[in-house]
Coordinates of C-alpha atoms and ligand atoms in Angstrom, one line a residue:
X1 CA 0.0 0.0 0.0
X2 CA 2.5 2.5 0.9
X3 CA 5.8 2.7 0.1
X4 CA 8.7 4.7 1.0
X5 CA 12.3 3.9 -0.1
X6 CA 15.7 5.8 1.0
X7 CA 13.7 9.1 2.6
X8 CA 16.7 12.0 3.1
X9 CA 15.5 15.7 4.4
X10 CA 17.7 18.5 5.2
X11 CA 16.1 22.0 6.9
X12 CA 17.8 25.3 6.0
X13 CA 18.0 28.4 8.3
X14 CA 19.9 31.4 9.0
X15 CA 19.9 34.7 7.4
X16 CA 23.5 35.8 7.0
X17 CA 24.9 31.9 7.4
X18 CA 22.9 29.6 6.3
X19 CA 22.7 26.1 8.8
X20 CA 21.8 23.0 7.6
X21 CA 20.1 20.1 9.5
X22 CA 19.5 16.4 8.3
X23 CA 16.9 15.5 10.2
X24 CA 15.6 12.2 8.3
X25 CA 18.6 9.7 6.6
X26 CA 17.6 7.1 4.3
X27 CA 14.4 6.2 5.9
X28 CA 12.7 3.2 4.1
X29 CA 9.4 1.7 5.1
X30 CA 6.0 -0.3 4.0
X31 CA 3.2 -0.6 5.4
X32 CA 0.2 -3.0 4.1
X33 CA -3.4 -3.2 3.9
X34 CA -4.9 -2.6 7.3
X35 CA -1.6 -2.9 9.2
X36 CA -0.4 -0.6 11.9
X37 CA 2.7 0.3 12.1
X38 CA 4.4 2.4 15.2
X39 CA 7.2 5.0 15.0
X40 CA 8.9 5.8 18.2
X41 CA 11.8 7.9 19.3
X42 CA 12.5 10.6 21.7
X43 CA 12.3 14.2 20.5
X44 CA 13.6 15.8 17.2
X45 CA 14.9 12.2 16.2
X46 CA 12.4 13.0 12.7
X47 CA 9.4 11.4 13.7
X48 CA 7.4 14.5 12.5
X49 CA 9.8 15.4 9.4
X50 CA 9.4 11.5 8.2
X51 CA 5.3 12.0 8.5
X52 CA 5.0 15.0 6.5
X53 CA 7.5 13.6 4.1
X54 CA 5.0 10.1 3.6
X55 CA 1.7 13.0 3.5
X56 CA 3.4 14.5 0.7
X57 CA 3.9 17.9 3.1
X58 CA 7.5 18.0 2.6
X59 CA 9.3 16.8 -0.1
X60 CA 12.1 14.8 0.5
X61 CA 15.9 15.9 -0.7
X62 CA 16.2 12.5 -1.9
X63 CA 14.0 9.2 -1.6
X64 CA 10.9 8.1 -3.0
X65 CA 7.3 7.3 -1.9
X66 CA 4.9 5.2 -3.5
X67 CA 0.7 4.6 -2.7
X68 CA -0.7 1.7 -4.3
X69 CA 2.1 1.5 -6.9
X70 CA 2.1 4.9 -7.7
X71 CA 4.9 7.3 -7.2
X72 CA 3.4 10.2 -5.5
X73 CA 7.3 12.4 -5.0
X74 CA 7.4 14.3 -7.9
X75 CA 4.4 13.9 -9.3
X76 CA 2.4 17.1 -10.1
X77 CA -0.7 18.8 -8.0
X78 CA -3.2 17.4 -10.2
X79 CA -2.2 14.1 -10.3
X80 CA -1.7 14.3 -6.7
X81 CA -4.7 15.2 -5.1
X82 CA -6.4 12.3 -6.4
X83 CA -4.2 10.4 -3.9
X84 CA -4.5 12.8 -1.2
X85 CA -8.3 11.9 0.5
X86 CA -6.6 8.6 0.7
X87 CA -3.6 9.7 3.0
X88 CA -4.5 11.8 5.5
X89 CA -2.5 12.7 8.8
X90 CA -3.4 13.9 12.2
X91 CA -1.5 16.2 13.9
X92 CA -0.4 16.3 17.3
X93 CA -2.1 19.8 17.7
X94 CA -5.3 20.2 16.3
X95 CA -4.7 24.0 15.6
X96 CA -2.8 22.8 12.8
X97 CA -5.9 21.3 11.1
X98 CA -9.0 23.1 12.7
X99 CA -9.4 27.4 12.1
X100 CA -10.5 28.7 15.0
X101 CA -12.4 31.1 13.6
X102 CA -15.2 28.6 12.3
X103 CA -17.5 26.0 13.5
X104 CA -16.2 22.7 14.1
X105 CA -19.1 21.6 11.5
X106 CA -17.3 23.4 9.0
X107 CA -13.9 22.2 9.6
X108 CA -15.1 18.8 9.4
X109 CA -17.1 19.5 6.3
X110 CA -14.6 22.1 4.5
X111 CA -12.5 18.8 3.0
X112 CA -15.9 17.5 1.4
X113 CA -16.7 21.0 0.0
X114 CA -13.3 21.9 -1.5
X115 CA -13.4 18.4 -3.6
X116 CA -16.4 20.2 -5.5
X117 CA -18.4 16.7 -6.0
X118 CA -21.2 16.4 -3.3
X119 CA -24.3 18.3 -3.0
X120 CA -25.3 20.6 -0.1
X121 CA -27.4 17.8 1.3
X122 CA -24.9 15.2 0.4
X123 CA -22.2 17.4 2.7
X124 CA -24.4 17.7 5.5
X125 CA -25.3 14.2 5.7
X126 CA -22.2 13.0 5.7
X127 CA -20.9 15.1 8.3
X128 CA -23.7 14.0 10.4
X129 CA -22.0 10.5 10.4
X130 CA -18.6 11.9 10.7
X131 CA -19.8 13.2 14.6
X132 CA -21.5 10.5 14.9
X133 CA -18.9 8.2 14.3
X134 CA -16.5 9.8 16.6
X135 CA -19.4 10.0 19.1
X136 CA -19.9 13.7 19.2
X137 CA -23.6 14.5 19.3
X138 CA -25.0 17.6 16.6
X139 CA -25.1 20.0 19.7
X140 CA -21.3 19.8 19.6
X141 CA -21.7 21.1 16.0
X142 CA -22.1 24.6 16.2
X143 CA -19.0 25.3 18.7
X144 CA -16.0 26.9 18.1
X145 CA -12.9 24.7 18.5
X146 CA -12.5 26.7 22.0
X147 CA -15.7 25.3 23.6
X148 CA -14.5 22.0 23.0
X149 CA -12.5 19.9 25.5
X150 CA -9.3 18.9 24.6
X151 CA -10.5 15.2 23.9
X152 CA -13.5 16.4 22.1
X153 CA -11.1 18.6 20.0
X154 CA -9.0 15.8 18.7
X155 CA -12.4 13.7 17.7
X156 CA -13.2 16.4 15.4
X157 CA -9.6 15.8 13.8
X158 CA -10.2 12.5 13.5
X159 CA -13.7 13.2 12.1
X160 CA -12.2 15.8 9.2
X161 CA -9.4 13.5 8.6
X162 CA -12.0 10.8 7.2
X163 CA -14.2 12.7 5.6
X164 CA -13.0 11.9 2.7
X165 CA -12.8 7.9 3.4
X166 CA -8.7 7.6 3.2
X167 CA -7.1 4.2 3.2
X168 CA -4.4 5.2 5.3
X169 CA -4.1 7.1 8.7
X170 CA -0.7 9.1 9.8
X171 CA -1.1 9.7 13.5
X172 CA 1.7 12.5 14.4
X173 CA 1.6 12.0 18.1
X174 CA -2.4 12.4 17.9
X175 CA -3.1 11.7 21.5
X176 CA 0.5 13.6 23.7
X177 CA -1.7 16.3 24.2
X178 CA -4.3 15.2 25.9
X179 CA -4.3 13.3 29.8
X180 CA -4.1 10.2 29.8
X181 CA -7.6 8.4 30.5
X182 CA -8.6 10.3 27.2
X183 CA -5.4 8.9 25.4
X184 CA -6.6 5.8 26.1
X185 CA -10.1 6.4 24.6
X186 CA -8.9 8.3 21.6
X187 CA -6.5 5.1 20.6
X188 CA -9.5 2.7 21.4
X189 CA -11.4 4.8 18.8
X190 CA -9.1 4.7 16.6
X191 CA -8.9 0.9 16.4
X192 CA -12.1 0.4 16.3
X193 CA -12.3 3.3 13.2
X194 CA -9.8 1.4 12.0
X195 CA -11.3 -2.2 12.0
X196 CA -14.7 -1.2 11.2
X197 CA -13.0 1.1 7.9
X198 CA -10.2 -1.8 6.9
X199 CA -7.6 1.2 7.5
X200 CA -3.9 1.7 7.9
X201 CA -2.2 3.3 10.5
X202 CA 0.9 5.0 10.7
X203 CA 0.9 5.8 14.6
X204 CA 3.9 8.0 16.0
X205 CA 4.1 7.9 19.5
X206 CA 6.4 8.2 22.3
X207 CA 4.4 6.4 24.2
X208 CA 5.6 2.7 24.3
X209 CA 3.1 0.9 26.0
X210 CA 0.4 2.7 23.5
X211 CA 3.0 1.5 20.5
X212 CA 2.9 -2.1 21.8
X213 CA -0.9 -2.1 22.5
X214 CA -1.8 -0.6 19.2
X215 CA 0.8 -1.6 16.3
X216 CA 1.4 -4.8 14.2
X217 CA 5.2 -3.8 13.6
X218 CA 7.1 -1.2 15.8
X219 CA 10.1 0.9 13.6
X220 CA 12.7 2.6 16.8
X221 CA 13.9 5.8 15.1
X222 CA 17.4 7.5 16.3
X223 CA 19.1 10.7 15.2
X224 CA 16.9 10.7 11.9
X225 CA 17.7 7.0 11.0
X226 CA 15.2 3.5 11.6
X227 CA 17.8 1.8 13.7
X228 CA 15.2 -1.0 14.9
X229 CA 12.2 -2.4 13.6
X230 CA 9.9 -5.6 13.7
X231 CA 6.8 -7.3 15.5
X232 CA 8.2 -7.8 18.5
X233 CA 10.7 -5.2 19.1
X234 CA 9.5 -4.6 22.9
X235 CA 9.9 -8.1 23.8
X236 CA 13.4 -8.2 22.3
X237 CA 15.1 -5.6 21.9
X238 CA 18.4 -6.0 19.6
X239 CA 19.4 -2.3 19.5
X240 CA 21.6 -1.1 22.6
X241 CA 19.8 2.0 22.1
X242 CA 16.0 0.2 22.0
X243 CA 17.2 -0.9 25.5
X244 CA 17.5 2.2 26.6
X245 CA 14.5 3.8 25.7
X246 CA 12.5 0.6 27.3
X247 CA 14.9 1.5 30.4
X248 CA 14.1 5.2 30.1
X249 CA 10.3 4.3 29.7
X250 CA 10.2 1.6 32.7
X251 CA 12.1 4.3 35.1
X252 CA 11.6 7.4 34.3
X253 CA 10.7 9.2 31.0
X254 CA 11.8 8.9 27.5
X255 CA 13.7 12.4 27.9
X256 CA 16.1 10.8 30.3
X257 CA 18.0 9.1 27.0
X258 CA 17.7 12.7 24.7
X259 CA 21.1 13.2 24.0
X260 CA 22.8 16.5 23.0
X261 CA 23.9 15.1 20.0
X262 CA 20.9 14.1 18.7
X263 CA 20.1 14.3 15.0
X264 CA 23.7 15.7 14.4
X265 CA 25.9 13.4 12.7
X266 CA 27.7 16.3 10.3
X267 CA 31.0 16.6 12.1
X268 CA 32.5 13.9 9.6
X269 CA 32.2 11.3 11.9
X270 CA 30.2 8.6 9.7
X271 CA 30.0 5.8 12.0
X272 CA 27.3 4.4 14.0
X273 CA 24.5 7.0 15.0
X274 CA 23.9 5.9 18.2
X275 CA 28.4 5.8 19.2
X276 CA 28.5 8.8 21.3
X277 CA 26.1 7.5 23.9
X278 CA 26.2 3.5 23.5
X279 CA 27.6 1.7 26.2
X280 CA 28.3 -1.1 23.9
X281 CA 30.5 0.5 21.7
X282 CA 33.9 -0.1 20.5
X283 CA 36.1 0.5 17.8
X284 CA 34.8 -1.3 15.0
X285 CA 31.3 1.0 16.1
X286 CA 33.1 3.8 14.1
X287 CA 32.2 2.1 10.7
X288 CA 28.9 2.8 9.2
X289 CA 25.6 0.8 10.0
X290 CA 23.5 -0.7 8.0
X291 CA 20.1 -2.0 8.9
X292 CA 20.7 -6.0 8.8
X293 CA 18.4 -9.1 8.7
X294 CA 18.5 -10.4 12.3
X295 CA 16.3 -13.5 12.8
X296 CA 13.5 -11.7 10.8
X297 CA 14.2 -8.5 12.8
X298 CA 16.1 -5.5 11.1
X299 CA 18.5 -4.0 13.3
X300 CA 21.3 -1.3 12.5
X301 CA 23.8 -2.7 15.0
X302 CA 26.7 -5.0 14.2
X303 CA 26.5 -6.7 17.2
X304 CA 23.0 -7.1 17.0
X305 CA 23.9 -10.8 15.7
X306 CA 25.0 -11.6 18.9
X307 CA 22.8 -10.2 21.0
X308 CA 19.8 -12.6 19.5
X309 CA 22.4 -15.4 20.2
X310 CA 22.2 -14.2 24.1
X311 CA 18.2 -14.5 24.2
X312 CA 17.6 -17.6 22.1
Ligands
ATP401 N1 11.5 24.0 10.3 C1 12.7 23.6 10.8 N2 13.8 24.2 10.6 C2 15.0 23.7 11.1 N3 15.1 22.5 11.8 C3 13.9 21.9 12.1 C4 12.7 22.3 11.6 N4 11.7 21.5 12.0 C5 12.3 20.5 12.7 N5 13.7 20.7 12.7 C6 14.7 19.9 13.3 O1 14.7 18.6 12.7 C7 14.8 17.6 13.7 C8 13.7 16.6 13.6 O2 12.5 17.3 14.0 P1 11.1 16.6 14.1 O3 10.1 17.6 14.4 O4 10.9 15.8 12.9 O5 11.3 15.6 15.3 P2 10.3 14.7 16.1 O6 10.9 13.4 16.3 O7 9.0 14.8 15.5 O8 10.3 15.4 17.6 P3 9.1 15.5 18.6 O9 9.0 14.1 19.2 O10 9.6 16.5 19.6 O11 7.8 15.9 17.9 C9 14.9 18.3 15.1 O12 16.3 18.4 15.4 C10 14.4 19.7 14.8 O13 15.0 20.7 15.6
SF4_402 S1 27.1 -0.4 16.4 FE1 28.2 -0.2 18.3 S2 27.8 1.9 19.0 FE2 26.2 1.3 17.5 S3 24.6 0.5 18.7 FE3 25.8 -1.2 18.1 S4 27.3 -1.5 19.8 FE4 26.4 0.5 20.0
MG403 MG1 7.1 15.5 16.2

């Protein structure tokens, strides 16, 4: 279903010098009809840069991605937006998605209007279902996105995001804002949208017990690179650096394992990403990693072989 081979993007700033900052290398993944696959990481390891990149919101430097065959990079607007009611992604902040100047009806209804092929009845109708599906009730129709609950808020995402029936879901860290009894609602919700629609999901969390509970496959994502990924990653971690985040998750938070180094691997040193802070490391760490077949699990560690030999 989709597709995305060798992902690379690089953000420019600075006025007078200009800075450069890779924040996805070489990303590859596939996802299939009705699977769910989780991406987690701690902050600014790309999460967010890799799902605008598959939504066609960025385009990549270098790297391709494909929907149902087709290669959407590079192909032009008209072309595109046929594919684009079929991939839809929520954001982590529903500002991003919902103007606060209009109705929530009209949010939820604005995707249906701008595609210009449903009558005024047709719209209404439909958005009708579209509350009702993410159990809002018509009274909640008429508010403006600030007389909604946090939780509610996030519904009315969901609600715009399938308006226009899409095959696959990106979740950008849909629930982090909200506490965490509604978390758990929204990502029941969203597998039971999900099962009920035949969807995909791309769900991008740094929540590891939601990643567990709710994904098929689980992709570990350090310093802009998949350096883990399989069914049951969380069970078995290979990567040294997979460890740590389950360590970091069981003990404390995920910030505890942010490193200052993060994402920054353009000082020449072309080695393993993960080197600077790996316990594990020695010298032959300093050549680069690839991602490598290890007992069915991919794993961009050289030593990864032997660390399956140690659990089996
Ligand atoms: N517009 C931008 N200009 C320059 N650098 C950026 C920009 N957006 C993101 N970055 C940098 O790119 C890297 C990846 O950012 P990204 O938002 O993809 O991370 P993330 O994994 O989604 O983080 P979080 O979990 O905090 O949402 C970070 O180092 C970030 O500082
Ligand atoms: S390659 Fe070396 S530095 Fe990198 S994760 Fe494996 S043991 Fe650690
Ligand atoms: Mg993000």
């Amino acid at each position: 279903m989709l597709k995305a081979e060798n992902l690379r993007y690089v953000y420019t700033s600075g006025l007078i010098k200009t800075i450069k900052k890779t924040a996805v290398y070489g990303v590859g993944l596939e996802v299939c009809p009705g699977e769910t696959v989780a991406i987690v990481g701690e902050s600014g390891c790309g999460k967010s840069t890799l799902a605008k990149m598959l939504v066609q919101q960025l385009a990549p430097v270098s790297g391709e991605v494909f929907f149902d065959g087709a290669k959407l990079t590079g192909m032009n607007w008209n072309n595109l937006r046929k594919f684009m009611g079929k991939i839809q992604l929520i954001p982590q902040n529903p500002d991003d998605v919902v103007d606060p100047r209009w109705t929530v009806e009209r949010s939820v209804a604005e995707p249906l209007v701008i595609c210009g092929v449903f009558s005024k009845e047709e719209i209404s109708a439909n958005v009708d279902a579209l509350f009702a599906e993410v159990g809002l009730s018509a009274e909640h129709k008429t508010r403006y996105p600030h007389e909604l609950s946090g939780g509610e808020l996030q519904r009315i995402v969901i609600a715009r995001a399938l308006a226009l029936e899409p095959e696959l879901l990106v979740c950008d860290e849909a629930t982090s804002m909200l506490d965490v009894s509604v978390q758990a609602f929204i990502v029941t919700m969203l597998k039971e949208i999900q099962k009920r629609r035949g969807l995909s999901l791309v769900f991008i969390t740094h929540d590891l017990e939601a990643a567990k509970a709710i994904s098929d496959r689980v992709l570990v994502m350090y310093a802009g690179e998949i350096v883990e990924e399989g069914n049951d990653v969380f069970d078995r971690p290979l990567h040294p650096y997979t460890r740590a985040l389950l360590d970091a998750a069981r003990y404390m938070s995920l910030e505890v394992v942010v490193s200052e180094e993060v994402g920054e691997l353009s000082d020449g040193f072309s080695g393993c990403s993960y080197y600077r802070l790996c316990r594990e490391k020695t010298d032959a760490c300093k050549k680069p990693q690839k991602l490598r077949d290890v007992s069915g699990r991919l794993v961009r560690c050289w030593k990864s072989k032997y660390a399956v030999q140690k659990l089996s």
